Amino acid sequence: MDNFFKRPVGAAVLYLNDLHFGKHLNDLNRCARLVPKDVKGMASMLSNTTFMSDDAKDAVIDTLVGWADDAENAESC
């Protein structure tokens, strides 16, 4: 298991980006700006996973994007 909390958020973004072959890089970069600890946490948990379906991989990105949306909305209030 890799602990992404000890590394820059960019390392977590690259790890998560590799799950989708670069398809969600813009989303992940936005998430890294708005919810960096969540991005690191998700990458840390997933690094210990041996198999993930494509649907599960999409759910990870969707969850992070939802958290980033919430953070962005909280900033604008």
mmCIF file with all atom_site columns, C-alpha atoms in Angstrom:
data_model
loop_
_atom_site.group_PDB
_atom_site.id
_atom_site.type_symbol
_atom_site.label_atom_id
_atom_site.label_alt_id
_atom_site.label_comp_id
_atom_site.label_asym_id
_atom_site.label_entity_id
_atom_site.label_seq_id
_atom_site.pdbx_PDB_ins_code
_atom_site.Cartn_x
_atom_site.Cartn_y
_atom_site.Cartn_z
_atom_site.occupancy
_atom_site.B_iso_or_equiv
_atom_site.pdbx_formal_charge
_atom_site.auth_seq_id
_atom_site.auth_comp_id
_atom_site.auth_asym_id
_atom_site.auth_atom_id
_atom_site.pdbx_PDB_model_num
ATOM 1  C CA . MET A 1 1  ? 0.000   0.000  0.000   1.00 0.00 ? 1  MET A CA 1
ATOM 2  C CA . ASP A 1 2  ? 1.276   3.420  -0.917  1.00 0.00 ? 2  ASP A CA 1
ATOM 3  C CA . ASN A 1 3  ? 0.647   6.296  1.460   1.00 0.00 ? 3  ASN A CA 1
ATOM 4  C CA . PHE A 1 4  ? -0.037  9.308  -0.709  1.00 0.00 ? 4  PHE A CA 1
ATOM 5  C CA . PHE A 1 5  ? -0.456  11.568 2.346   1.00 0.00 ? 5  PHE A CA 1
ATOM 6  C CA . LYS A 1 6  ? 3.334   11.787 2.581   1.00 0.00 ? 6  LYS A CA 1
ATOM 7  C CA . ARG A 1 7  ? 3.670   12.764 -1.078  1.00 0.00 ? 7  ARG A CA 1
ATOM 8  C CA . PRO A 1 8  ? 2.598   15.770 -3.159  1.00 0.00 ? 8  PRO A CA 1
ATOM 9  C CA . VAL A 1 9  ? -1.005  15.689 -4.355  1.00 0.00 ? 9  VAL A CA 1
ATOM 10 C CA . GLY A 1 10 ? 0.303   15.477 -7.922  1.00 0.00 ? 10 GLY A CA 1
ATOM 11 C CA . ALA A 1 11 ? 1.513   11.936 -7.263  1.00 0.00 ? 11 ALA A CA 1
ATOM 12 C CA . ALA A 1 12 ? -2.006  10.936 -6.225  1.00 0.00 ? 12 ALA A CA 1
ATOM 13 C CA . VAL A 1 13 ? -3.453  12.624 -9.313  1.00 0.00 ? 13 VAL A CA 1
ATOM 14 C CA . LEU A 1 14 ? -1.081  10.695 -11.553 1.00 0.00 ? 14 LEU A CA 1
ATOM 15 C CA . TYR A 1 15 ? -1.920  7.422  -9.822  1.00 0.00 ? 15 TYR A CA 1
ATOM 16 C CA . LEU A 1 16 ? -5.682  7.982  -10.179 1.00 0.00 ? 16 LEU A CA 1
ATOM 17 C CA . ASN A 1 17 ? -5.258  9.285  -13.711 1.00 0.00 ? 17 ASN A CA 1
ATOM 18 C CA . ASP A 1 18 ? -3.537  6.051  -14.680 1.00 0.00 ? 18 ASP A CA 1
ATOM 19 C CA . LEU A 1 19 ? -6.713  4.119  -13.791 1.00 0.00 ? 19 LEU A CA 1
ATOM 20 C CA . HIS A 1 20 ? -8.503  5.841  -16.685 1.00 0.00 ? 20 HIS A CA 1
ATOM 21 C CA . PHE A 1 21 ? -5.639  6.240  -19.159 1.00 0.00 ? 21 PHE A CA 1
ATOM 22 C CA . GLY A 1 22 ? -5.750  10.032 -18.849 1.00 0.00 ? 22 GLY A CA 1
ATOM 23 C CA . LYS A 1 23 ? -9.469  10.365 -19.500 1.00 0.00 ? 23 LYS A CA 1
ATOM 24 C CA . HIS A 1 24 ? -10.206 12.388 -16.337 1.00 0.00 ? 24 HIS A CA 1
ATOM 25 C CA . LEU A 1 25 ? -7.037  14.444 -15.901 1.00 0.00 ? 25 LEU A CA 1
ATOM 26 C CA . ASN A 1 26 ? -8.841  17.801 -15.947 1.00 0.00 ? 26 ASN A CA 1
ATOM 27 C CA . ASP A 1 27 ? -11.330 16.593 -13.323 1.00 0.00 ? 27 ASP A CA 1
ATOM 28 C CA . LEU A 1 28 ? -8.542  15.214 -11.146 1.00 0.00 ? 28 LEU A CA 1
ATOM 29 C CA . ASN A 1 29 ? -6.533  18.438 -11.360 1.00 0.00 ? 29 ASN A CA 1
ATOM 30 C CA . ARG A 1 30 ? -9.612  20.393 -10.270 1.00 0.00 ? 30 ARG A CA 1
ATOM 31 C CA . CYS A 1 31 ? -10.172 17.970 -7.396  1.00 0.00 ? 31 CYS A CA 1
ATOM 32 C CA . ALA A 1 32 ? -6.527  18.320 -6.372  1.00 0.00 ? 32 ALA A CA 1
ATOM 33 C CA . ARG A 1 33 ? -6.998  22.088 -6.056  1.00 0.00 ? 33 ARG A CA 1
ATOM 34 C CA . LEU A 1 34 ? -10.267 21.907 -4.143  1.00 0.00 ? 34 LEU A CA 1
ATOM 35 C CA . VAL A 1 35 ? -10.045 18.696 -2.067  1.00 0.00 ? 35 VAL A CA 1
ATOM 36 C CA . PRO A 1 36 ? -6.376  17.631 -2.034  1.00 0.00 ? 36 PRO A CA 1
ATOM 37 C CA . LYS A 1 37 ? -6.630  15.524 1.135   1.00 0.00 ? 37 LYS A CA 1
ATOM 38 C CA . ASP A 1 38 ? -9.537  13.579 -0.355  1.00 0.00 ? 38 ASP A CA 1
ATOM 39 C CA . VAL A 1 39 ? -7.560  12.926 -3.545  1.00 0.00 ? 39 VAL A CA 1
ATOM 40 C CA . LYS A 1 40 ? -4.608  11.667 -1.506  1.00 0.00 ? 40 LYS A CA 1
ATOM 41 C CA . GLY A 1 41 ? -6.897  9.545  0.656   1.00 0.00 ? 41 GLY A CA 1
ATOM 42 C CA . MET A 1 42 ? -8.666  7.946  -2.281  1.00 0.00 ? 42 MET A CA 1
ATOM 43 C CA . ALA A 1 43 ? -5.349  7.182  -3.983  1.00 0.00 ? 43 ALA A CA 1
ATOM 44 C CA . SER A 1 44 ? -3.976  5.691  -0.758  1.00 0.00 ? 44 SER A CA 1
ATOM 45 C CA . MET A 1 45 ? -6.978  3.403  -0.363  1.00 0.00 ? 45 MET A CA 1
ATOM 46 C CA . LEU A 1 46 ? -7.021  2.335  -3.999  1.00 0.00 ? 46 LEU A CA 1
ATOM 47 C CA . SER A 1 47 ? -3.313  1.536  -4.045  1.00 0.00 ? 47 SER A CA 1
ATOM 48 C CA . ASN A 1 48 ? -4.153  -1.401 -1.786  1.00 0.00 ? 48 ASN A CA 1
ATOM 49 C CA . THR A 1 49 ? -6.873  -2.699 -4.125  1.00 0.00 ? 49 THR A CA 1
ATOM 50 C CA . THR A 1 50 ? -5.927  -5.583 -6.381  1.00 0.00 ? 50 THR A CA 1
ATOM 51 C CA . PHE A 1 51 ? -8.868  -5.356 -8.810  1.00 0.00 ? 51 PHE A CA 1
ATOM 52 C CA . MET A 1 52 ? -11.409 -2.677 -9.658  1.00 0.00 ? 52 MET A CA 1
ATOM 53 C CA . SER A 1 53 ? -14.095 -2.833 -12.302 1.00 0.00 ? 53 SER A CA 1
ATOM 54 C CA . ASP A 1 54 ? -14.425 0.041  -14.738 1.00 0.00 ? 54 ASP A CA 1
ATOM 55 C CA . ASP A 1 55 ? -17.653 1.064  -13.006 1.00 0.00 ? 55 ASP A CA 1
ATOM 56 C CA . ALA A 1 56 ? -15.859 1.237  -9.654  1.00 0.00 ? 56 ALA A CA 1
ATOM 57 C CA . LYS A 1 57 ? -13.085 3.337  -11.177 1.00 0.00 ? 57 LYS A CA 1
ATOM 58 C CA . ASP A 1 58 ? -15.673 5.736  -12.594 1.00 0.00 ? 58 ASP A CA 1
ATOM 59 C CA . ALA A 1 59 ? -17.396 5.889  -9.204  1.00 0.00 ? 59 ALA A CA 1
ATOM 60 C CA . VAL A 1 60 ? -14.118 6.990  -7.576  1.00 0.00 ? 60 VAL A CA 1
ATOM 61 C CA . ILE A 1 61 ? -13.763 9.910  -9.971  1.00 0.00 ? 61 ILE A CA 1
ATOM 62 C CA . ASP A 1 62 ? -17.455 10.795 -9.696  1.00 0.00 ? 62 ASP A CA 1
ATOM 63 C CA . THR A 1 63 ? -17.170 10.843 -5.897  1.00 0.00 ? 63 THR A CA 1
ATOM 64 C CA . LEU A 1 64 ? -14.130 13.107 -5.971  1.00 0.00 ? 64 LEU A CA 1
ATOM 65 C CA . VAL A 1 65 ? -15.807 15.440 -8.451  1.00 0.00 ? 65 VAL A CA 1
ATOM 66 C CA . GLY A 1 66 ? -18.876 15.589 -6.194  1.00 0.00 ? 66 GLY A CA 1
ATOM 67 C CA . TRP A 1 67 ? -16.705 16.499 -3.210  1.00 0.00 ? 67 TRP A CA 1
ATOM 68 C CA . ALA A 1 68 ? -14.924 19.146 -5.288  1.00 0.00 ? 68 ALA A CA 1
ATOM 69 C CA . ASP A 1 69 ? -18.292 20.581 -6.366  1.00 0.00 ? 69 ASP A CA 1
ATOM 70 C CA . ASP A 1 70 ? -19.354 20.751 -2.715  1.00 0.00 ? 70 ASP A CA 1
ATOM 71 C CA . ALA A 1 71 ? -16.102 22.493 -1.751  1.00 0.00 ? 71 ALA A CA 1
ATOM 72 C CA . GLU A 1 72 ? -16.464 24.980 -4.580  1.00 0.00 ? 72 GLU A CA 1
ATOM 73 C CA . ASN A 1 73 ? -20.063 25.745 -3.642  1.00 0.00 ? 73 ASN A CA 1
ATOM 74 C CA . ALA A 1 74 ? -19.066 26.223 0.001   1.00 0.00 ? 74 ALA A CA 1
ATOM 75 C CA . GLU A 1 75 ? -16.409 28.735 -1.053  1.00 0.00 ? 75 GLU A CA 1
ATOM 76 C CA . SER A 1 76 ? -18.884 30.817 -3.026  1.00 0.00 ? 76 SER A CA 1
ATOM 77 C CA . CYS A 1 77 ? -21.377 31.115 -0.141  1.00 0.00 ? 77 CYS A CA 1
#
